Short mmCIF file of C-alpha atoms and ligand atoms in Angstrom, two decimals:
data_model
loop_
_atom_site.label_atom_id
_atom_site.label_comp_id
_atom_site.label_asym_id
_atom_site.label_seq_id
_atom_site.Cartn_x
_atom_site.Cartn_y
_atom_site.Cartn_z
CA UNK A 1 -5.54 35.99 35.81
CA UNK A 2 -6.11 35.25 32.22
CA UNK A 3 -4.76 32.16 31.04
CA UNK A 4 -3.20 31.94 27.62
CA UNK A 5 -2.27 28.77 25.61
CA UNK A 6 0.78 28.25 24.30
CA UNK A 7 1.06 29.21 20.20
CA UNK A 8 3.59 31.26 18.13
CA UNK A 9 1.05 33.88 17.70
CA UNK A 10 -2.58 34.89 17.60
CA UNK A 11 -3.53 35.41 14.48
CA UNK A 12 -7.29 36.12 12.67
CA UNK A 13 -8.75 33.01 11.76
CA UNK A 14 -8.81 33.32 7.66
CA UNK A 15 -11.75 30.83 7.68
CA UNK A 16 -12.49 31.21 3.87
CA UNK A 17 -8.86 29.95 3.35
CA UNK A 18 -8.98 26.90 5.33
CA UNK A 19 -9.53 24.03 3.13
CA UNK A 20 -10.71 22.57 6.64
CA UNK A 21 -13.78 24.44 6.19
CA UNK A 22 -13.76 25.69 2.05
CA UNK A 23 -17.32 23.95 2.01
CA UNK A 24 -18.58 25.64 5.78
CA UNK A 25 -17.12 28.77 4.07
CA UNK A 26 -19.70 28.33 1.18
CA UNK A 27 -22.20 28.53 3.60
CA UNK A 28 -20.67 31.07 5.75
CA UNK A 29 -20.08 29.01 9.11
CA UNK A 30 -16.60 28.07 10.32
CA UNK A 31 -16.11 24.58 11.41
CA UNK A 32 -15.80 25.84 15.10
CA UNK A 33 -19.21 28.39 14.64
CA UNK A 34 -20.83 25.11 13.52
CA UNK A 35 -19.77 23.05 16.32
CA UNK A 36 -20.84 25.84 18.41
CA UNK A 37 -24.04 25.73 17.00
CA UNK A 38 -24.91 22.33 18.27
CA UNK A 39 -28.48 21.72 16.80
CA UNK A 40 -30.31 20.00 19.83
CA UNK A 41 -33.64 19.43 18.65
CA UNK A 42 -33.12 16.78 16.49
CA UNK A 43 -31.20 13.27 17.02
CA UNK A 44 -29.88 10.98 14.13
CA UNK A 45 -32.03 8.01 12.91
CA UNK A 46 -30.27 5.25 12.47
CA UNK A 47 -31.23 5.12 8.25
CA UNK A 48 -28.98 8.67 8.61
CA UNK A 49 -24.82 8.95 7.76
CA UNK A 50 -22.99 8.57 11.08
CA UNK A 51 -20.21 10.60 11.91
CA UNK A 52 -20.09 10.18 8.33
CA UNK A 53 -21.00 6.72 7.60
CA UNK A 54 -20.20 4.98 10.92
CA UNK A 55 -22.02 3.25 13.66
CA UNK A 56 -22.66 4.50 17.56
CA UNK A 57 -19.92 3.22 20.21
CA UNK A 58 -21.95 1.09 22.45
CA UNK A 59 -19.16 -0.21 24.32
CA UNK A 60 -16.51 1.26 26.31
CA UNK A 61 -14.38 0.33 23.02
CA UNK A 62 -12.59 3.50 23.14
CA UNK A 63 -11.70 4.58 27.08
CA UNK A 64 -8.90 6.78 25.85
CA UNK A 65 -11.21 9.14 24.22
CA UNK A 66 -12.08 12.78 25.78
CA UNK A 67 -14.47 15.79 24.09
CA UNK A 68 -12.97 19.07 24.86
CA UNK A 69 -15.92 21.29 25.82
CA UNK A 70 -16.53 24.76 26.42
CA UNK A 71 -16.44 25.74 29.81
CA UNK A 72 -20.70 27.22 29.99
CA UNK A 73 -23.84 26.29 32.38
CA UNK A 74 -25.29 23.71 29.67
CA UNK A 75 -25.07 20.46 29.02
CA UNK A 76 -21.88 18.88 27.35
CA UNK A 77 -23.79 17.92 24.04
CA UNK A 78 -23.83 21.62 23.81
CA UNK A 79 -20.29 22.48 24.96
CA UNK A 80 -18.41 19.90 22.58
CA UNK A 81 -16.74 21.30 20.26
CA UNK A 82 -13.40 18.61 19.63
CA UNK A 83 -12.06 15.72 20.21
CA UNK A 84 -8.68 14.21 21.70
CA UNK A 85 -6.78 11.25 23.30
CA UNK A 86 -5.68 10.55 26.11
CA UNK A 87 -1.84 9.18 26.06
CA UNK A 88 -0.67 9.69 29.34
CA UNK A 89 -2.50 9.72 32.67
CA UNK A 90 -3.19 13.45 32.81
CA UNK A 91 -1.47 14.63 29.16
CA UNK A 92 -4.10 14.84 26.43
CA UNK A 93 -3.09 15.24 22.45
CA UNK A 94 -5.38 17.14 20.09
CA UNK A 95 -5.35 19.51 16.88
CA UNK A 96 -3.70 22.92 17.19
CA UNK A 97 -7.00 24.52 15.33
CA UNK A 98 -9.12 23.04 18.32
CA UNK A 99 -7.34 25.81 20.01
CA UNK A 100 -9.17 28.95 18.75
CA UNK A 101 -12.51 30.35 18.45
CA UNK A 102 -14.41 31.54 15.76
CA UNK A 103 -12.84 34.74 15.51
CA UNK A 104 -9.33 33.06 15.21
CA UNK A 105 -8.13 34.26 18.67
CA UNK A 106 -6.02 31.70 20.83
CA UNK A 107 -8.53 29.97 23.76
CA UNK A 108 -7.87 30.68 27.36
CA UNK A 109 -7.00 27.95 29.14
CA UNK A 110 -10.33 28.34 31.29
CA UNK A 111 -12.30 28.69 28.61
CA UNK A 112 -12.75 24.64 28.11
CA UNK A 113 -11.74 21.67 29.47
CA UNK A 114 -11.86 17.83 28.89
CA UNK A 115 -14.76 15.19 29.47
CA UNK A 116 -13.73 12.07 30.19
CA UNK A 117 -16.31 8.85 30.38
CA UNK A 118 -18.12 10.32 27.89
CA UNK A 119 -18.81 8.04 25.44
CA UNK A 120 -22.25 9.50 25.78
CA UNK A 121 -22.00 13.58 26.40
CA UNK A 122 -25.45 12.98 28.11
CA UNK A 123 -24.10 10.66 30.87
CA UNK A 124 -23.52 11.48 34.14
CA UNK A 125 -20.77 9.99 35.10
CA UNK A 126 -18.66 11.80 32.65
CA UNK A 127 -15.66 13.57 33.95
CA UNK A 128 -14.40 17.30 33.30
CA UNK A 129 -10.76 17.86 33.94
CA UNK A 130 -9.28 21.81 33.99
CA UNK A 131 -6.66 22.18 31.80
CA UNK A 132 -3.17 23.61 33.76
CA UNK A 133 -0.96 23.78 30.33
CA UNK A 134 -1.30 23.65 26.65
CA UNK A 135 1.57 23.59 24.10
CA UNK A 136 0.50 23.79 20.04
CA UNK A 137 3.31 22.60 17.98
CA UNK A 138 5.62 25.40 16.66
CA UNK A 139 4.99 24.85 13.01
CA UNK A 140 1.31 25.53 13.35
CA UNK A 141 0.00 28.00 11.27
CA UNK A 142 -3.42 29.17 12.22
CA UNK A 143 -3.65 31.36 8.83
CA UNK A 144 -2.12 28.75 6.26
CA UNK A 145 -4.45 27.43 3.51
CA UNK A 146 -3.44 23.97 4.71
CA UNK A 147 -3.35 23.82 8.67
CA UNK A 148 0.44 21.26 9.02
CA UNK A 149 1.17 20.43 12.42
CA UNK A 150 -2.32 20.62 13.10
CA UNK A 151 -1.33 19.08 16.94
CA UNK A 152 -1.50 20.42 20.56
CA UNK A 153 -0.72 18.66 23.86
CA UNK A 154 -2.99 19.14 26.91
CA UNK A 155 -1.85 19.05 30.57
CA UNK A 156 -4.55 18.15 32.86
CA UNK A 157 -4.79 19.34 36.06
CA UNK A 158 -6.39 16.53 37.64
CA UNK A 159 -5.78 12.75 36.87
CA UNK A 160 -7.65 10.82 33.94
CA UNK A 161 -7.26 7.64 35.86
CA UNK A 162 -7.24 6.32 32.28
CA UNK A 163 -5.41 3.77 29.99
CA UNK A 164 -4.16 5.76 27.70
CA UNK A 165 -3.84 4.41 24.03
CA UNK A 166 -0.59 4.05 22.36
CA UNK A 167 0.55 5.98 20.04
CA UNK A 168 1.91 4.25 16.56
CA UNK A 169 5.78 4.95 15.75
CA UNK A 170 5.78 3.52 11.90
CA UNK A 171 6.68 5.09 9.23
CA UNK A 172 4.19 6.50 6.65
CA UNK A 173 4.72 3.79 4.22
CA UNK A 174 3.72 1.07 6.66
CA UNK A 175 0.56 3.23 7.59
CA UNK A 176 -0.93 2.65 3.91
CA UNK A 177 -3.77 0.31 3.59
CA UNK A 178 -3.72 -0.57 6.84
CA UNK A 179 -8.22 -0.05 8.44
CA UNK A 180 -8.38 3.15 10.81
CA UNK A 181 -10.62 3.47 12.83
CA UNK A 182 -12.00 7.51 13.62
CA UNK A 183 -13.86 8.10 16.50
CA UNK A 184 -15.57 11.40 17.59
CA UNK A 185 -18.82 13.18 18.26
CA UNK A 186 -18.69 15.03 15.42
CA UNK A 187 -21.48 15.85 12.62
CA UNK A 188 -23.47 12.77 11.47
CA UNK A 189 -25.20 14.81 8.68
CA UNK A 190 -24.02 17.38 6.54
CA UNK A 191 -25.50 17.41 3.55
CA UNK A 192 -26.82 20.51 4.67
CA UNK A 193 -23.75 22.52 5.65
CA UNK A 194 -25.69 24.80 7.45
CA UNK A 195 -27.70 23.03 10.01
CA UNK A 196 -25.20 19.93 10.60
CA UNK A 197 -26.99 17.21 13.21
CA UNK A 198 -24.39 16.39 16.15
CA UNK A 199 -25.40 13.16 17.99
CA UNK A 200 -25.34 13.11 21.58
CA UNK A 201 -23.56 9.22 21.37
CA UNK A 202 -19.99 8.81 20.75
CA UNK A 203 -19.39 7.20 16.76
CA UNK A 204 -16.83 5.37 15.11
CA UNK A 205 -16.11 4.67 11.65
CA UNK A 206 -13.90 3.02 9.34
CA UNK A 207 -11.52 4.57 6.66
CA UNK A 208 -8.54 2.58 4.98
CA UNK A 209 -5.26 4.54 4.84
CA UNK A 210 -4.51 5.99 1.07
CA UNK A 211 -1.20 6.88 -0.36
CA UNK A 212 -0.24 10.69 -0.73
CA UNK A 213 -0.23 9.91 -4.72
CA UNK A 214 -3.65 8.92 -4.13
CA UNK A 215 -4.43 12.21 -2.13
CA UNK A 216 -2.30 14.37 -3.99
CA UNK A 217 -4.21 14.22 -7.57
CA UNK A 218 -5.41 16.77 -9.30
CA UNK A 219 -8.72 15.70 -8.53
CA UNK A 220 -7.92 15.75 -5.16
CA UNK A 221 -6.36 17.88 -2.82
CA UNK A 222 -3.24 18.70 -5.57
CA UNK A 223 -0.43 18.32 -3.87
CA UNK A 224 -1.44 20.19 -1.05
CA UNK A 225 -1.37 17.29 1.02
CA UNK A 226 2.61 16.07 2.58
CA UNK A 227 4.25 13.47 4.50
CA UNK A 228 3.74 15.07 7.83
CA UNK A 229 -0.21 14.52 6.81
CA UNK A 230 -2.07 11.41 6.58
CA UNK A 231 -5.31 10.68 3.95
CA UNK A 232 -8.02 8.23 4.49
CA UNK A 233 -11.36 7.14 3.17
CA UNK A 234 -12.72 5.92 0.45
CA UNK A 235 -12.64 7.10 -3.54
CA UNK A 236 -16.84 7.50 -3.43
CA UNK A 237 -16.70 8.88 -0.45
CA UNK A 238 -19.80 8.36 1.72
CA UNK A 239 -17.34 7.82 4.82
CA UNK A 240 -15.26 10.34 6.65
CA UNK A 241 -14.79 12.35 10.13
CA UNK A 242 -16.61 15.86 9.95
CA UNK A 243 -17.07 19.04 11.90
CA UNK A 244 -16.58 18.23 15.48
CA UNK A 245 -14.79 15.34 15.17
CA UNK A 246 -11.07 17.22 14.85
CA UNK A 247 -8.86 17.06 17.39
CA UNK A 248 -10.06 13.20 17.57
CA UNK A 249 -7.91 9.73 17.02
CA UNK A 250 -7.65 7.79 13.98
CA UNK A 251 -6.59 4.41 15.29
CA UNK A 252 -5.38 0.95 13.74
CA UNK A 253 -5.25 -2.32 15.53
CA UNK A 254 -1.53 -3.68 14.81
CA UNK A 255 -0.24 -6.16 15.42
CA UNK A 256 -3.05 -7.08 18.21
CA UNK A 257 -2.68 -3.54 19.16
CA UNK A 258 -4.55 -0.57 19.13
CA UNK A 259 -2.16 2.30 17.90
CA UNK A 260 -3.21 6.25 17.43
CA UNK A 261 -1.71 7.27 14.00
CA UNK A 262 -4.07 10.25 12.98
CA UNK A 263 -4.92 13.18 14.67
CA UNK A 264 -8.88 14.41 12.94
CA UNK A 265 -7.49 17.59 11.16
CA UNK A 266 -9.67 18.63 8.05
CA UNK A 267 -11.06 18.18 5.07
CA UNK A 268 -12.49 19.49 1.49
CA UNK A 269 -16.14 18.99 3.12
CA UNK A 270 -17.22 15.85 4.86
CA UNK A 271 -17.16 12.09 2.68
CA UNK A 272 -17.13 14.00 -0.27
CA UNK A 273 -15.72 11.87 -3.63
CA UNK A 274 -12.53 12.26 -3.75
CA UNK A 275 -12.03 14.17 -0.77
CA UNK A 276 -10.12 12.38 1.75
CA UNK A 277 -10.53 12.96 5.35
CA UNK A 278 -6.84 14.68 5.98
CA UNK A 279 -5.16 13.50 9.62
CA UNK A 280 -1.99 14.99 11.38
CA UNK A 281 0.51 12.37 10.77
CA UNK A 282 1.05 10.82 14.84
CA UNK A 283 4.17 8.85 13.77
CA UNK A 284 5.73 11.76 12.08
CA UNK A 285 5.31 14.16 15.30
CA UNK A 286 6.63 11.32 17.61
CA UNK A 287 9.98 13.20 18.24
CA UNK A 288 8.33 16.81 19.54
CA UNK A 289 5.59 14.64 21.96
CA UNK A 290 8.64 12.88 23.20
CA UNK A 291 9.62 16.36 24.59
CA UNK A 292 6.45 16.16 27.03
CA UNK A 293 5.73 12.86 27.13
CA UNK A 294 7.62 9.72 26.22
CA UNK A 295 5.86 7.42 24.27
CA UNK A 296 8.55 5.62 22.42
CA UNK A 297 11.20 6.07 20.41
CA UNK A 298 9.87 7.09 16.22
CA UNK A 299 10.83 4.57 13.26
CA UNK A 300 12.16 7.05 11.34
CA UNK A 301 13.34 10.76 11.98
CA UNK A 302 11.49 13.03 9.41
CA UNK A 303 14.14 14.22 7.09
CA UNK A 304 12.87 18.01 7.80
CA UNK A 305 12.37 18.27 11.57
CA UNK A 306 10.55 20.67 13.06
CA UNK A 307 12.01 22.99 15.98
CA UNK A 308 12.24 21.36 18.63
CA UNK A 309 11.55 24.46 21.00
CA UNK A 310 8.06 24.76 22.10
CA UNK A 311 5.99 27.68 22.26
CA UNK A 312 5.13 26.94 25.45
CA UNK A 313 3.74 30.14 27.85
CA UNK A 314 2.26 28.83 30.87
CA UNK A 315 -0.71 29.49 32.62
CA UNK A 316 1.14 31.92 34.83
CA UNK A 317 2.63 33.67 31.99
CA UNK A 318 5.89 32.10 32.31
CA UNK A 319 7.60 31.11 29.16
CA UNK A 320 10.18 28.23 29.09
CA UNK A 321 12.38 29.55 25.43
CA UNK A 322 14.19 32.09 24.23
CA UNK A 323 11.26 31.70 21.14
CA UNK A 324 8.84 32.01 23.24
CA UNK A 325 9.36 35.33 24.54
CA UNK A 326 9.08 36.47 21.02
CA UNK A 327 6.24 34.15 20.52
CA UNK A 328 4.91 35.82 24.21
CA UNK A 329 5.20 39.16 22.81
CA UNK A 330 3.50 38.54 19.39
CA UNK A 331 0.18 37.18 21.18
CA UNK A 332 0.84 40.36 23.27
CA UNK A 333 0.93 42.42 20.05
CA UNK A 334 -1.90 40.69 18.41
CA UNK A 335 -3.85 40.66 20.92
CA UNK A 336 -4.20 45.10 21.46
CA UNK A 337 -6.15 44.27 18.07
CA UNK A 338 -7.62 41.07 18.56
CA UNK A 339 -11.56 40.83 19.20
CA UNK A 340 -12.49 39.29 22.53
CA UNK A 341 -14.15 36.45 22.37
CA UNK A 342 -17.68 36.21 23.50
C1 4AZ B 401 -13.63 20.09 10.85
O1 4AZ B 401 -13.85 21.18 10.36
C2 4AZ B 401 -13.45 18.96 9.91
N1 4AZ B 401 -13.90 15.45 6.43
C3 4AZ B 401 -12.99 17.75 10.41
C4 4AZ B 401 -12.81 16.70 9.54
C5 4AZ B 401 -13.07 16.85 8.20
C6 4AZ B 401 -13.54 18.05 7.71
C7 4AZ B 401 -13.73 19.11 8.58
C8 4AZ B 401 -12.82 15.70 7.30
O2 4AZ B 401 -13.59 19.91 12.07
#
């Protein structure tokens, strides 16, 4: 039976619009073609940028960590294609654009799963767990110039046996300044848009917290950028997450504790002046993962919540709203025109 995530419709993927990918656009690759298009023959040196501008996890720093990978009869450095956390034993939160293929049509849940212990995507001992449920936040907009509530939630069918990290509950304000900490598998090079080099090792890097102001200016991202959103890196650039990387945590250590506040969601290009690395705001979505999983009770409510239904369609083809039957019969719709995926 086919297995369909859960989104409020399947839309094409307008990858020209998606600031997420304006500079793969250039070169006429979407982020997700390019992560498909793992280069293997090369690996980084260490005089190269890292993930951009970051170092290679040696220790098992980050347990909570997972690559989503293609489900395929190769090797996970070639199946990678996201990242995610782990925040409950078998519950899983990514971006809602990790979700579709190149083509813009909604995954199958048997089309991937998640790799745990896999600090290194070469190692054995890493871990694949199916995935039995997906829900994409409601607000998602696959086709919006600026991809908001760029967050899923994964249901694993099997147990992580993991730690999972904590999520942060502050508000936005408190965020600011504060030293996060990305960590993915994601491109180490791309000043060649076109032939990215994806490392085989997991890699962290640093990137202080900006303001929206900061974000927001006209040399910037405009405006574009709001409170549901969070910016980080560096005015010169130089370090940043990249293709790959999405779907990946942006941590801080608080207060002695390592908190998830960013989900890896896009970016004008990767480390590029000016161009922060833009993050799905984890604090500000606390309320709808509540809904699946508790982890805590938020800081602050946003002052414009989201819906609170979910778009929820289960594997079986059940759907749990009112919404999402309309939601169940848009992907219907969609997809008598939608291109299969490969
Ligand atoms: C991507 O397409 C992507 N520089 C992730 C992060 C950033 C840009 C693009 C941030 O997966």
């Amino acid at each position: 039976m086919q297995h369909l995530l859960k989104i409020a419709g399947n839309r094409t993927r307008r990858v020209s619009a998606l600031l997420a990918v304006w500079f793969c656009a250039s070169a006429g690759l979407s982020a997700q073609a390019m992560a498909d298009e793992r280069d293997l023959s090369v690996s980084p040196t260490p005089e190269k940028n890292f993930i951009i501008g970051g170092t290679p996890v040696q220790q098992e720093s980050y347990p909570w960590t997972v690559a989503l990978a293609h489900v395929a009869n190769a090797s996970l450095v070639q199946r990678q294609f996201c990242g995610g956390s782990v925040i409950a034993d078998t519950w899983v939160l990514t971006a809602a654009h990790c979700l579709f293929d190149r083509s813009g049509n909604l995954l199958s849940l048997s089309d991937f799963t998640v790799a745990t212990n896999a600090r290194n995507l070469r190692d054995p001992d890493a871990q694949e767990h199916v995935v039995s449920n997906a829900y994409l936040h409601p607000d998602y907009n696959h086709n919006a110039n600026n991809p908001h509530s760029d967050l899923a939630l994964l249901e694993l069918a099997t147990s992580t046996g993991v730690t999972p990290v904590a999520l942060s509950t502050k508000a936005t304000e408190n965020l600011v300044g504060l030293q996060g900490t990305v960590i993915g598998w994601g491109a180490v090079d791309f000043s060649d848009p076109a032939s990215p080099l994806f490392p085989d090792q997991q890699y962290a890097v640093d990137v202080p917290v900006v303001t929206l102001d900061v974000c927001n200016a006209p040399i910037s991202y405009a405006g574009s950028i709001f409170e549901n959103q969070l910016c980080a890196g560096f005015a010169q650039g130089g370090r940043d997450s990249c293709v790959g990387d999405s779907g990946g945590p942006m941590v801080v250590t608080y207060q002695g504790v390592v908190q998830q506040i960013g989900v890896v969601s896009f970016g004008f290009g990767c480390a590029l002046p000016n161009y922060y690395g833009i993050y799905t705001n984890v604090p500000y979505f606390i309320g709808w993962i509540n809904q699946y999983v508790f982890v805590g009770e938020p800081e602050f409510e946003p002052e414009v919540s989201s819906s609170r239904g979910t778009t929820a369609i289960s594997s079986s083809g059940s759907s749990s709203s009112g919404s999402t039957s309309l939601f169940a019969l848009l992907i219907l719709g969609a997809g008598l025109f939608a291109r299969r995926r490969s």
